[in-house]
Tab-separated table of C-alpha atoms in Angstrom:
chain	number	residue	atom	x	y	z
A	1	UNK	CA	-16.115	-11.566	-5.949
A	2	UNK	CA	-12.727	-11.612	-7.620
A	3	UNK	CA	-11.691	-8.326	-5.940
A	4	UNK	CA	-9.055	-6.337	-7.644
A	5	UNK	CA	-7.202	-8.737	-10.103
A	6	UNK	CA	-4.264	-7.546	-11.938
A	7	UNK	CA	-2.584	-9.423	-15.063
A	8	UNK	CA	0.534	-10.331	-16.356
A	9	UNK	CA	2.268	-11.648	-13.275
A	10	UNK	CA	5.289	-11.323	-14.655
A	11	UNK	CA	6.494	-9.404	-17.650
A	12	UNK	CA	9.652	-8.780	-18.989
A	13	UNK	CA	11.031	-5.877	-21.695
A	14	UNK	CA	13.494	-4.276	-23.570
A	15	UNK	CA	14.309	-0.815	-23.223
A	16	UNK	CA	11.895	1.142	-25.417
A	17	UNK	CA	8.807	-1.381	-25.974
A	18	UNK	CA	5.858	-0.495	-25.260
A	19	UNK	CA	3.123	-2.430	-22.754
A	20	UNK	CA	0.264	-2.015	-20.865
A	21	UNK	CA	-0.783	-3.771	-17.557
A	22	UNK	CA	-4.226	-4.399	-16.766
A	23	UNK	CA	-6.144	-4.133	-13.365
A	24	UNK	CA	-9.450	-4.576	-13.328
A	25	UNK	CA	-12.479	-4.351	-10.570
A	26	UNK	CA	-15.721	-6.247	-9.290
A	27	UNK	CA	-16.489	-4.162	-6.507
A	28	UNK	CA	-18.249	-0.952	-7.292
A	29	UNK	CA	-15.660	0.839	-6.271
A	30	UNK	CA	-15.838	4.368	-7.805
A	31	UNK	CA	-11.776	5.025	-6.931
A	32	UNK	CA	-8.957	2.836	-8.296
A	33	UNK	CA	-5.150	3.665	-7.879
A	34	UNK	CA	-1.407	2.525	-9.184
A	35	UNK	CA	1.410	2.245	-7.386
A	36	UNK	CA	5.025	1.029	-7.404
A	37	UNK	CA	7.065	-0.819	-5.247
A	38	UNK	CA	10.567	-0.342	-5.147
A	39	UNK	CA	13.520	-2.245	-2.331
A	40	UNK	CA	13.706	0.709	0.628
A	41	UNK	CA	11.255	2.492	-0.830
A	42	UNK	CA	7.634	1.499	-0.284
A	43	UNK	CA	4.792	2.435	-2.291
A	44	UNK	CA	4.241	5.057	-4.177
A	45	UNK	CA	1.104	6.372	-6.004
A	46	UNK	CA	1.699	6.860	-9.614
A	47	UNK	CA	-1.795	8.010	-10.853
A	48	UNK	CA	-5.577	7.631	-10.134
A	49	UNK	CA	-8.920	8.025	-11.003
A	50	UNK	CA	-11.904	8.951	-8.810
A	51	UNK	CA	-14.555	7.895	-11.586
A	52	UNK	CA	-14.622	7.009	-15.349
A	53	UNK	CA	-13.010	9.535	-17.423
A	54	UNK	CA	-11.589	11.289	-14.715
A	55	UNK	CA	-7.686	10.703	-13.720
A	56	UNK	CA	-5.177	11.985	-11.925
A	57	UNK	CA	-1.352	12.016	-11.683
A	58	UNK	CA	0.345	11.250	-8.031
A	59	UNK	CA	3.694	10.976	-6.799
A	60	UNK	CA	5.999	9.334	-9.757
A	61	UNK	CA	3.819	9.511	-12.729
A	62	UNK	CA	6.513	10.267	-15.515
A	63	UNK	CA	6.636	7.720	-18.306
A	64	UNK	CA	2.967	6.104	-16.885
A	65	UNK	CA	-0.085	7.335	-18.694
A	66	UNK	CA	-3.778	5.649	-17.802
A	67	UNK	CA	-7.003	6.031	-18.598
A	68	UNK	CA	-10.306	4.965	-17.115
A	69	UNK	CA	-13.252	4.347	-20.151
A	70	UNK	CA	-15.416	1.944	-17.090
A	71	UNK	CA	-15.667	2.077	-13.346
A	72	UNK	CA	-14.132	-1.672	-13.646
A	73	UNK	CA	-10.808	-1.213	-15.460
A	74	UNK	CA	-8.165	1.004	-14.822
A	75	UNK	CA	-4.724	-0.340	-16.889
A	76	UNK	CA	-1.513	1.595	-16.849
A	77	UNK	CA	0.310	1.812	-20.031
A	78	UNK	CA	4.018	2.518	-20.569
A	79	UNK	CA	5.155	4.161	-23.772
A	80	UNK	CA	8.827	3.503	-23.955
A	81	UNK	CA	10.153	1.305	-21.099
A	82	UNK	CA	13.127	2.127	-19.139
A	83	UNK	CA	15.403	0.280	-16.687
A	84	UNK	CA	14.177	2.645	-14.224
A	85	UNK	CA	10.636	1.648	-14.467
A	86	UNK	CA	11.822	-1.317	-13.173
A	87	UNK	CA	9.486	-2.308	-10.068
A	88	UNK	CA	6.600	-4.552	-8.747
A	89	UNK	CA	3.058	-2.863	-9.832
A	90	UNK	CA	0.142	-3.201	-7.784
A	91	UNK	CA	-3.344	-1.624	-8.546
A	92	UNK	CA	-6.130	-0.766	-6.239
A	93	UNK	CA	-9.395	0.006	-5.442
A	94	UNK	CA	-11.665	1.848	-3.051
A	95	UNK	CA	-14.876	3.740	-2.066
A	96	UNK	CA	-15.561	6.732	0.133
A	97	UNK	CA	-18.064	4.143	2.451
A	98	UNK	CA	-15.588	1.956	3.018
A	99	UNK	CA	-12.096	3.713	2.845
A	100	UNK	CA	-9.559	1.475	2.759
A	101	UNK	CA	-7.976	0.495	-0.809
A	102	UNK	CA	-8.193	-3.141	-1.727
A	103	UNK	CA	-4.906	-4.266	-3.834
A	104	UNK	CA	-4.437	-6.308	-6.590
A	105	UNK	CA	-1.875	-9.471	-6.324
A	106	UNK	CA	0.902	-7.185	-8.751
A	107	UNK	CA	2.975	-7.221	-11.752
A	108	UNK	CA	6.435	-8.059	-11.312
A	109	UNK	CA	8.162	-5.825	-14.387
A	110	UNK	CA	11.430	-6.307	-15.292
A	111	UNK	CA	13.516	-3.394	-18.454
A	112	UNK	CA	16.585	-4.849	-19.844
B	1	UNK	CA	7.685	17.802	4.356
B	2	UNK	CA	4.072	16.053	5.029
B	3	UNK	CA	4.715	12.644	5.349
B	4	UNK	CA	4.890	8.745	7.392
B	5	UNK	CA	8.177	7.205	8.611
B	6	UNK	CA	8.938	4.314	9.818
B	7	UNK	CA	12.377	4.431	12.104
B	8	UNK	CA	13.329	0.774	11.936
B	9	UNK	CA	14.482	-0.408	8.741
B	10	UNK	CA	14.800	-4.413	10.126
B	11	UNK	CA	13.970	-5.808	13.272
B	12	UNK	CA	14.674	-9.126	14.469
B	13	UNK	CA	12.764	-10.798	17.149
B	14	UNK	CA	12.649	-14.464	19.376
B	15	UNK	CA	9.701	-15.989	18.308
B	16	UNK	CA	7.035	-15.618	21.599
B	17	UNK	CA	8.441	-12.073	22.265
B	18	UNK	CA	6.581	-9.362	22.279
B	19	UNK	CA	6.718	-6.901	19.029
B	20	UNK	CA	6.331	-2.979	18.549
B	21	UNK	CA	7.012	-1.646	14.935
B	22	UNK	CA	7.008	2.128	15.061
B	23	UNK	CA	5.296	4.702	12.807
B	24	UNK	CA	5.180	8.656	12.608
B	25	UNK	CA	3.506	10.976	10.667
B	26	UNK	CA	4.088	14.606	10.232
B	27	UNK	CA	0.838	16.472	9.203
B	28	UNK	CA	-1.128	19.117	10.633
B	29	UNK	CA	-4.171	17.223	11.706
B	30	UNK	CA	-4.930	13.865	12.271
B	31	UNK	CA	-4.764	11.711	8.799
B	32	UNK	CA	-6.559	7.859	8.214
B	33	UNK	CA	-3.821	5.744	9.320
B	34	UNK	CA	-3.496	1.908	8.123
B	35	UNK	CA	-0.835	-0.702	8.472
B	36	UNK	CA	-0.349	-3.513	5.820
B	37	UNK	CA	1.583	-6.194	5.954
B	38	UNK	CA	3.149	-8.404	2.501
B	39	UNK	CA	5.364	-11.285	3.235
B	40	UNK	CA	7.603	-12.547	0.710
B	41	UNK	CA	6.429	-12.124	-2.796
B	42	UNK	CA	2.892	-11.673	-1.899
B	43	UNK	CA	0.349	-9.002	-2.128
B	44	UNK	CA	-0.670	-6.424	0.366
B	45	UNK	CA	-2.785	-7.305	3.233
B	46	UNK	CA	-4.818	-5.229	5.741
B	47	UNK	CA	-3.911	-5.921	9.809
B	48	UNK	CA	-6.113	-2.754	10.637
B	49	UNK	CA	-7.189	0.798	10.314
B	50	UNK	CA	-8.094	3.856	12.677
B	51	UNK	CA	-10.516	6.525	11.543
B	52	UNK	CA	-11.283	7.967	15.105
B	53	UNK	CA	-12.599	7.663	18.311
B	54	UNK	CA	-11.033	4.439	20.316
B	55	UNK	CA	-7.196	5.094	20.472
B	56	UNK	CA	-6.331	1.003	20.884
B	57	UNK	CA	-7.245	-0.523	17.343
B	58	UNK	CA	-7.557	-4.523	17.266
B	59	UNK	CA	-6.301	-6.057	14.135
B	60	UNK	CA	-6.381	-9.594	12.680
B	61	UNK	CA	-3.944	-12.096	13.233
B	62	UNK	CA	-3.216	-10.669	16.882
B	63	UNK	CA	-2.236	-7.461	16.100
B	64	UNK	CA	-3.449	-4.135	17.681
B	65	UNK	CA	-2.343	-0.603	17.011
B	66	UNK	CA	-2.776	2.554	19.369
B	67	UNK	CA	-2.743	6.101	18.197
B	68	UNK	CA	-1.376	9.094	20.278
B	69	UNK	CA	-2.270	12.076	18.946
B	70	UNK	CA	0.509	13.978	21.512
B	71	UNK	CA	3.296	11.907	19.204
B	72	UNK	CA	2.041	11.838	16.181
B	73	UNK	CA	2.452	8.251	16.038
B	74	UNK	CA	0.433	4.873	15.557
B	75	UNK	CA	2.681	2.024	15.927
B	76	UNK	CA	1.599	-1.878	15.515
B	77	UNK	CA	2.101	-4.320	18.325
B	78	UNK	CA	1.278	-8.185	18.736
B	79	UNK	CA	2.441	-10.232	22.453
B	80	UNK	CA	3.897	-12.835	21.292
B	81	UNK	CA	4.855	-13.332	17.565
B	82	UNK	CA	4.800	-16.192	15.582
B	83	UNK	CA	7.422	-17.650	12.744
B	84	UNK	CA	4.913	-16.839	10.535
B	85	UNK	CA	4.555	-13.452	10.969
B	86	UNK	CA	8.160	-12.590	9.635
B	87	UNK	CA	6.938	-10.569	6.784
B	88	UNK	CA	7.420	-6.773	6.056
B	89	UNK	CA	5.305	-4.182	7.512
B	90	UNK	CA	3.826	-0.983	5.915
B	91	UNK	CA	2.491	1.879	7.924
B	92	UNK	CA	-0.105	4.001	5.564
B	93	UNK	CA	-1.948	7.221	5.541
B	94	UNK	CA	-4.632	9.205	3.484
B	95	UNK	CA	-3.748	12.623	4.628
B	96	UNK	CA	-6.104	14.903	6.069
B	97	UNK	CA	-8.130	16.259	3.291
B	98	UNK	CA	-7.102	13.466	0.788
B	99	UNK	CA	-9.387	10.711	-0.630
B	100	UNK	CA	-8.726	6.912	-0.039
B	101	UNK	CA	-6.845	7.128	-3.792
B	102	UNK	CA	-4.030	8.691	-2.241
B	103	UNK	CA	-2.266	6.744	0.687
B	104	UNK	CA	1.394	7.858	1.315
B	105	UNK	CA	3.220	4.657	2.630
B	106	UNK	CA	5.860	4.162	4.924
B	107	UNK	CA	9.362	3.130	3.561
B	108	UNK	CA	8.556	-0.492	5.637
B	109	UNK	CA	9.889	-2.676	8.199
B	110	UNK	CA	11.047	-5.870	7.643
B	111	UNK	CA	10.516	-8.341	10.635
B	112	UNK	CA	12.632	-11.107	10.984
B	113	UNK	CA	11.626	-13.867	13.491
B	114	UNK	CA	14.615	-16.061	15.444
B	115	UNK	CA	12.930	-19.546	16.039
């Protein structure tokens, strides 16, 4: 199993493109997750999805929108990028038997 | 506000001291409560997890955890520590009520380790 694999590693933008970062699962699991990672601030949940076709926003899910079409893949779009979005990205995925979230290896974003 | 703190920003130990990283968290009953650690430029990785029942959790790499319900805490320790575990540390919950979609993570601790 490749677990929860996540792709670009690394990705920079201008301010204002547009880009979406992928995640993807080979686990089953009916949950998947994104967060951000910020210096001082840990993670924080920016949406999820507890099946196909069914999301949900979290903490800091302004300028994020998702969408979930199969129980594998679960990417995270961003519209119009701002310095602010900024961050390292990791995606993640888990099941009520289990419950414990398995994370991807992140995207390191950088908005000039 | 419900949430998980972790008091020490950055703690630096001797390498073969012994280690306690603290956590807190402030809900009404008892949540899931994880701790992760992610050394530099890495991913996330599991040390261990408490659901219920035993109090004293046993981790990987050495580590073991005890919840006290009476403080509201669950804080990681290892005996001696290793150069290798200088890394940062992330204490986690699902709160009570929440699904495994929705941890709430500490701010972190970042261990430094004196050889």
């Amino acid at each position: 199993n490749a677990g929860v694999t996540q792709t670009p590693k690394f990705q920079v933008l201008k301010t204002g493109q547009s880009m979406t970062l992928q995640c993807a699962q080979d686990m089953n699991h009916e949950y998947m997750s994104w967060y951000r990672q910020d210096p001082g601030m840990g993670l924080r949940l920016i949406h999820y999805s507890v099946g196909a076709g069914i999301t949900d926003q979290g903490e800091v899910p302004n300028g994020y929108n998702v969408s979930r079409s199969t129980t594998e893949d679960f990417p995270l779009r961003l519209l119009s990028a701002a310095p602010s979005q900024t961050s390292v990205y990791f995606c993640a995925s888990s099941s009520d038997r289990e419950r414990r979230q398995y994370f991807g290896p992140g995207t390191r974003l950088t908005v000039t | 506000a419900q949430s998980v703190t972790q008091p020490d920003i950055h703690i630096t130990v001797s390498e073969g001291a012994s280690l306690e990283l603290r956590c807190n968290y402030s809900y009404g009953a008892t949540p899931y409560l994880f701790w992760y650690v992610q050394s530099p430029g890495q991913g996330l990785q599991l040390l261990l997890k408490y659901f219920s029942g035993d109090t004293l959790v046993q981790g990987i790499k050495g580590f073991e955890a005890e919840f006290k319900r009476s403080q509201s805490s669950f804080n990681l320790r290892k005996p001696s520590v290793h150069w290798s575990d200088a890394a940062e540390y992330f204490c986690a919950v699902v709160p009570p009520g929440a699904g495994s979609y929705q941890l709430t993570f500490g701010k972190g601790t970042k261990l430094s380790v004196i050889p």
